Amino acid sequence: PDVLKVNLTLWDATGSLAAVMTGMTLKQVGRPTLQRLFGDGETSASVAEAEAPKALESWLYELVWRSQVKEQSSATVTNRSWIVFADAQGIGDQLAKALRAEGDRCFMVTPTDSRKENNNSQTGPLFQTAETDEYSIDPSTPEAFNQLLSTLTPTLIAEQQGKLDCQLLYLWGLDASNEASELQTRLQEKLCGGLLHLVQAIAQFPALTARLSVVPQQAQSVEVPPPLQLQQTTLWGMARSLRLEHPKLACTCIDLDPLNTESNQQQLLEDLTHPDKEDQIAYRQDQRFVARLASHEDLQAARLSVVSRPDNLRLGLTQYGTPEDLAMLLAPRSAPAAGEVEIRVLAGGLNF
């Protein structure tokens, strides 16, 4: 059939349910369409068919992660206002403490199911808790986010000396874990539903200037693939769409290391308070990585060069600097002397 509609279920290596896609539709693409995309319109059909695989390779790119040290900024910005959609782990509280120490003001927002309501001041979907600048809202209620921004608008204008300006920090994804399959739908309604309702509410305040940072943990495979928090990867995909549909938000994704060391926390604070042009960042083993698109053709050629070359090779630096400069270099081969043996290495590993 020209159109195929399927339901797709994915399990991880342990047999646990990882994802369910319902009603995914696949449509067959005809040869004329492919020729328009990858051909010049003047090549004969036989030649175009022979060269199609090569042309296709040049169109494919892969997402790779490159180590990058962030340049220290000397600029000092104070008196910022932050709306922190705080997690239950305490990362948001630590960030708020550091930001307040720099003279900023933080409004903490938690989902109603993550903090026990300890007062009776609830009014509609939003209510302020006993502590100053703390609010709890229902992630599934769009009106709650509208009410939140309406409530904070006078304070934000006063704090920013007449400007309606704030920084948005979305940390609710950090509370996601490998829940039972029947809880996954409810979890995604909280994580992605909350982010969706936040962005929709911002659209109702055209005078608001805001920068959005989405912070998951272990949502990206950066180095040797560890067990991923698949339920948080949906936030990453949604943030990519937001960068296209709402460019004024300058949405940035920052993936935390599973260990979340003190060094990572300092890196996170630096990226939040002094952002650069990078919009996809990850921390692993106290290193900062940024996302890059690399040609699949070039990457494949680099991988095959190690296998296809018959020469003796050694791992070395093409130039001193970073581990990215490591490459397979030619190495002289000497015959084994008396009492020596020669070992052929099929695979090796490198640890820093």
Coordinates of C-alpha atoms in Angstrom, one line a residue:
P1 CA 0.0 0.0 0.0
D2 CA 1.0 3.6 -0.6
V3 CA 0.2 4.5 3.0
L4 CA 0.9 2.4 6.0
K5 CA -0.5 3.2 9.5
V6 CA 1.1 1.3 12.4
N7 CA 1.3 1.2 16.2
L8 CA 4.9 0.9 17.3
T9 CA 6.0 -0.4 20.7
L10 CA 9.6 -0.3 21.9
W11 CA 11.2 -2.2 24.8
D12 CA 14.7 -1.6 26.3
A13 CA 17.4 -4.2 26.9
T14 CA 15.8 -5.3 30.2
G15 CA 12.5 -5.9 28.6
S16 CA 10.8 -2.9 30.1
L17 CA 8.4 -0.8 28.1
A18 CA 10.3 2.2 26.7
A19 CA 7.9 3.9 24.3
V20 CA 4.6 3.5 22.5
M21 CA 3.7 5.3 19.2
T22 CA 0.1 5.0 18.2
G23 CA -1.1 5.8 14.7
M24 CA 2.3 6.4 13.1
T25 CA 1.7 7.0 9.3
L26 CA 4.2 6.1 6.7
K27 CA 3.7 7.2 3.1
Q28 CA 5.6 5.9 0.1
V29 CA 7.6 8.4 -1.9
G30 CA 7.6 8.0 -5.7
R31 CA 10.7 7.9 -7.9
P32 CA 10.0 11.3 -9.6
T33 CA 9.9 12.9 -6.2
L34 CA 13.2 11.4 -5.2
Q35 CA 14.8 12.5 -8.5
R36 CA 13.6 16.0 -7.9
L37 CA 15.1 15.9 -4.4
F38 CA 18.5 14.3 -5.2
G39 CA 18.9 14.7 -9.0
D40 CA 19.5 17.7 -11.3
G41 CA 16.6 16.9 -13.6
E42 CA 18.9 16.4 -16.6
T43 CA 20.6 13.1 -15.7
S44 CA 19.4 10.0 -17.4
A45 CA 17.3 7.6 -15.3
S46 CA 20.0 4.8 -15.4
V47 CA 22.8 7.2 -14.3
A48 CA 20.6 8.8 -11.6
E49 CA 19.8 5.3 -10.3
A50 CA 23.4 4.3 -10.2
E51 CA 24.5 7.5 -8.4
A52 CA 21.5 7.7 -6.0
P53 CA 23.3 5.9 -3.1
K54 CA 26.3 8.3 -3.3
A55 CA 24.0 11.3 -3.5
L56 CA 22.0 10.1 -0.6
E57 CA 25.1 9.7 1.5
S58 CA 26.0 13.3 1.0
W59 CA 22.5 14.4 2.3
L60 CA 22.8 12.5 5.6
Y61 CA 24.1 14.1 8.8
E62 CA 24.6 12.8 12.3
L63 CA 24.4 14.6 15.6
V64 CA 27.8 14.4 17.4
W65 CA 29.0 15.9 20.7
R66 CA 32.2 17.9 20.8
S67 CA 34.0 18.9 24.0
Q68 CA 34.1 22.7 24.4
V69 CA 35.4 24.8 27.2
K70 CA 33.1 27.8 27.8
E71 CA 34.8 31.2 27.6
Q72 CA 34.6 33.0 30.9
S73 CA 32.5 36.1 30.7
S74 CA 33.6 39.3 32.4
A75 CA 30.1 40.9 32.1
T76 CA 28.2 41.4 35.3
V77 CA 24.4 41.2 35.2
T78 CA 22.4 41.6 38.4
N79 CA 18.8 42.2 39.4
R80 CA 17.5 39.5 37.2
S81 CA 14.1 37.8 37.8
W82 CA 13.8 34.1 37.5
I83 CA 10.8 31.8 37.3
V84 CA 12.1 28.4 38.4
F85 CA 9.9 25.4 37.7
A86 CA 11.6 23.5 40.5
D87 CA 12.4 19.8 40.9
A88 CA 12.0 17.7 44.0
Q89 CA 15.7 16.7 44.1
G90 CA 16.7 20.2 45.3
I91 CA 18.7 21.3 42.2
G92 CA 16.4 24.2 41.7
D93 CA 16.7 25.2 45.3
Q94 CA 20.5 25.2 45.0
L95 CA 20.4 27.3 41.9
A96 CA 18.0 29.7 43.5
K97 CA 20.3 30.1 46.5
A98 CA 23.2 30.9 44.2
L99 CA 21.2 33.3 42.0
R100 CA 19.9 35.2 45.1
A101 CA 23.4 35.5 46.3
E102 CA 24.2 37.4 43.1
G103 CA 21.3 39.8 43.7
D104 CA 18.6 38.1 41.6
R105 CA 15.1 37.3 42.6
C106 CA 13.7 33.8 42.1
F107 CA 10.0 32.7 42.0
M108 CA 9.8 29.0 42.7
V109 CA 7.0 27.0 41.0
T110 CA 6.3 23.4 41.8
P111 CA 3.6 21.0 40.5
T112 CA 0.8 20.3 42.9
D113 CA 1.6 16.6 43.1
S114 CA 5.3 17.2 44.2
R115 CA 4.8 19.3 47.3
K116 CA 2.2 18.8 50.0
E117 CA -0.2 21.7 50.3
N118 CA 0.3 23.0 53.8
N119 CA -2.3 25.8 53.8
N120 CA -5.8 26.6 52.7
S121 CA -5.1 29.6 50.5
Q122 CA -5.8 27.8 47.3
T123 CA -7.7 30.0 44.8
G124 CA -8.4 28.2 41.5
P125 CA -5.6 26.3 39.8
L126 CA -2.9 28.5 41.4
F127 CA -2.1 29.3 45.0
Q128 CA 0.9 30.8 46.8
T129 CA 2.4 28.7 49.5
A130 CA 3.4 29.8 53.0
E131 CA 6.8 30.8 51.8
T132 CA 7.4 34.1 49.9
D133 CA 7.8 33.8 46.2
E134 CA 6.7 30.1 46.1
Y135 CA 3.8 28.9 44.0
S136 CA 2.2 25.6 43.2
I137 CA 0.2 24.9 40.1
D138 CA -1.5 22.0 38.3
P139 CA 0.6 21.1 35.2
S140 CA -2.4 19.8 33.3
T141 CA -4.3 23.1 33.6
P142 CA -3.4 25.8 31.0
E143 CA -5.3 28.4 33.0
A144 CA -2.8 27.9 35.9
F145 CA 0.1 29.1 33.8
N146 CA -1.9 32.2 32.6
Q147 CA -2.8 33.0 36.2
L148 CA 0.8 32.5 37.3
L149 CA 2.1 35.1 34.7
S150 CA -0.7 37.4 35.5
T151 CA 0.1 37.3 39.2
L152 CA 3.8 37.9 38.7
T153 CA 3.5 40.6 36.0
P154 CA 3.3 43.6 38.4
T155 CA 6.2 42.3 40.4
L156 CA 8.4 41.6 37.4
I157 CA 7.7 45.1 36.0
A158 CA 8.7 46.6 39.4
E159 CA 11.8 44.4 39.7
Q160 CA 13.0 45.2 36.2
Q161 CA 12.3 49.0 36.5
G162 CA 9.4 49.1 34.1
K163 CA 10.3 46.2 31.7
L164 CA 8.4 43.0 31.6
D165 CA 11.5 40.7 31.5
C166 CA 12.4 37.3 33.1
Q167 CA 14.4 34.1 32.8
L168 CA 12.5 30.8 32.7
L169 CA 14.1 27.7 34.1
Y170 CA 12.3 24.4 33.5
L171 CA 13.5 21.6 35.8
W172 CA 10.4 19.4 36.2
G173 CA 11.9 16.8 33.9
L174 CA 14.5 16.0 36.6
D175 CA 11.9 14.3 38.7
A176 CA 11.1 11.7 36.0
S177 CA 12.2 8.2 36.6
N178 CA 11.5 4.8 35.1
E179 CA 7.9 4.7 36.2
A180 CA 5.7 1.8 35.6
S181 CA 4.2 1.7 32.1
E182 CA 0.7 2.7 33.2
L183 CA 2.2 5.9 34.7
Q184 CA 4.1 7.0 31.6
T185 CA 1.2 8.8 30.1
R186 CA 0.5 10.7 33.2
L187 CA 4.2 11.5 33.5
Q188 CA 4.4 12.9 30.0
E189 CA 1.3 15.0 30.6
K190 CA 3.2 16.6 33.5
L191 CA 6.6 17.0 31.7
C192 CA 5.7 18.0 28.2
G193 CA 2.2 19.2 29.0
G194 CA 3.6 21.6 31.6
L195 CA 6.1 22.9 29.1
L196 CA 3.5 23.3 26.4
H197 CA 1.1 25.2 28.7
L198 CA 3.9 27.4 29.8
V199 CA 4.8 28.4 26.2
Q200 CA 1.2 28.9 25.3
A201 CA 0.7 31.2 28.3
I202 CA 3.8 33.2 27.3
A203 CA 2.2 33.8 23.9
Q204 CA -0.6 35.5 25.7
F205 CA 1.8 38.1 27.0
P206 CA 3.4 39.7 23.9
A207 CA 5.1 42.4 26.1
L208 CA 7.0 39.7 28.0
T209 CA 10.7 39.2 27.1
A210 CA 11.7 35.8 28.3
R211 CA 14.6 33.3 27.8
L212 CA 13.8 29.6 28.3
S213 CA 16.2 27.0 29.6
V214 CA 15.1 23.3 29.7
V215 CA 17.3 21.1 32.0
P216 CA 16.8 17.3 31.8
Q217 CA 19.3 14.7 33.1
Q218 CA 20.8 11.8 31.2
A219 CA 18.5 12.5 28.2
Q220 CA 21.3 12.4 25.6
S221 CA 23.9 9.8 24.6
V222 CA 27.1 11.8 24.6
E223 CA 30.0 9.3 25.0
V224 CA 29.7 5.6 25.6
P225 CA 25.9 5.1 25.7
P226 CA 24.8 4.8 29.3
P227 CA 21.2 3.9 30.2
L228 CA 19.2 6.9 29.1
Q229 CA 16.3 8.4 30.9
L230 CA 14.0 7.9 27.8
Q231 CA 11.1 9.7 29.5
Q232 CA 13.1 12.9 29.5
T233 CA 14.1 12.8 25.9
T234 CA 10.7 14.0 24.9
L235 CA 11.5 17.3 26.5
W236 CA 14.6 17.6 24.4
G237 CA 12.6 16.9 21.2
M238 CA 10.0 19.4 22.2
A239 CA 12.6 22.1 22.9
R240 CA 14.0 21.7 19.4
S241 CA 10.6 22.4 18.0
L242 CA 10.2 25.4 20.3
R243 CA 13.5 26.9 18.9
L244 CA 11.9 26.9 15.5
E245 CA 8.4 28.0 16.4
H246 CA 9.2 30.4 19.1
P247 CA 12.7 31.8 18.3
K248 CA 12.3 34.8 20.7
L249 CA 12.5 32.4 23.7
A250 CA 16.0 31.4 22.7
C251 CA 15.3 28.0 24.1
T252 CA 18.4 26.2 25.4
C253 CA 18.7 22.6 26.5
I254 CA 21.3 21.6 29.1
D255 CA 21.6 17.9 29.9
L256 CA 23.0 17.1 33.3
D257 CA 25.5 14.4 34.1
P258 CA 24.0 11.5 36.0
L259 CA 26.4 12.2 38.9
N260 CA 25.7 16.0 38.9
T261 CA 29.0 16.9 40.6
E262 CA 29.7 20.3 42.2
S263 CA 31.7 21.2 39.1
N264 CA 28.6 20.5 36.9
Q265 CA 26.5 22.6 39.1
Q266 CA 28.9 25.5 38.7
Q267 CA 29.0 24.9 34.9
L268 CA 25.2 25.0 34.9
L269 CA 25.1 28.3 36.8
E270 CA 27.6 29.8 34.4
D271 CA 25.7 28.7 31.3
L272 CA 22.4 30.1 32.8
T273 CA 23.8 33.4 33.9
H274 CA 26.2 34.0 31.0
P275 CA 24.6 32.2 28.0
D276 CA 26.5 32.0 24.7
K277 CA 25.3 30.9 21.2
E278 CA 25.1 27.2 22.1
D279 CA 21.6 25.9 22.5
Q280 CA 22.3 22.2 23.1
I281 CA 24.7 21.5 25.9
A282 CA 25.6 18.4 27.9
Y283 CA 27.9 17.8 30.9
R284 CA 29.7 14.5 31.3
Q285 CA 32.5 13.8 33.8
D286 CA 33.1 17.5 34.5
Q287 CA 33.4 18.3 30.8
R288 CA 31.1 20.5 28.7
F289 CA 29.9 19.2 25.4
V290 CA 28.0 20.9 22.6
A291 CA 26.0 19.4 19.8
R292 CA 27.2 19.6 16.2
L293 CA 26.0 18.2 12.9
A294 CA 28.6 16.1 11.0
S295 CA 28.4 14.6 7.6
H296 CA 27.6 10.9 7.7
E297 CA 29.8 10.4 4.6
D298 CA 32.8 12.0 6.4
L299 CA 32.2 10.1 9.6
Q300 CA 31.8 6.8 7.8
A301 CA 35.0 7.4 5.8
A302 CA 36.9 8.1 9.1
R303 CA 35.6 4.9 10.6
L304 CA 36.4 2.7 7.6
S305 CA 39.9 4.2 7.2
V306 CA 41.0 2.5 10.4
V307 CA 39.7 -0.9 9.2
S308 CA 40.7 -0.7 5.6
R309 CA 44.3 0.6 5.9
P310 CA 46.8 -2.3 6.1
D311 CA 49.5 -0.1 7.7
N312 CA 50.6 -0.4 11.3
L313 CA 48.9 2.3 13.2
R314 CA 49.2 4.0 16.6
L315 CA 46.9 6.4 18.4
G316 CA 48.4 9.9 18.6
L317 CA 47.7 13.6 18.5
T318 CA 47.7 15.4 15.2
Q319 CA 48.3 18.6 17.2
Y320 CA 48.5 19.3 20.9
G321 CA 45.3 20.7 22.3
T322 CA 42.2 18.6 23.0
P323 CA 41.2 14.9 22.7
E324 CA 39.4 15.8 19.5
D325 CA 42.9 15.9 17.9
L326 CA 43.5 12.2 18.5
A327 CA 43.8 10.2 15.3
M328 CA 45.3 6.9 14.0
L329 CA 48.8 7.6 12.8
L330 CA 51.3 5.5 10.9
A331 CA 53.7 3.6 13.1
P332 CA 57.0 1.8 12.0
R333 CA 57.0 -1.9 12.4
S334 CA 60.0 -3.8 13.6
A335 CA 60.5 -7.5 13.5
P336 CA 60.5 -9.2 16.9
A337 CA 63.9 -10.0 18.4
A338 CA 64.9 -13.2 20.1
G339 CA 62.6 -14.0 23.0
E340 CA 60.0 -11.6 21.8
V341 CA 56.6 -12.1 20.2
E342 CA 54.5 -9.9 18.0
I343 CA 50.8 -9.4 19.0
R344 CA 48.2 -8.2 16.5
V345 CA 45.8 -5.9 18.2
L346 CA 42.2 -6.1 16.9
A347 CA 40.6 -3.6 19.3
G348 CA 41.7 -1.2 21.9
G349 CA 40.2 1.2 24.5
L350 CA 41.3 4.5 25.8
N351 CA 40.4 6.0 29.2
F352 CA 41.1 9.6 30.4

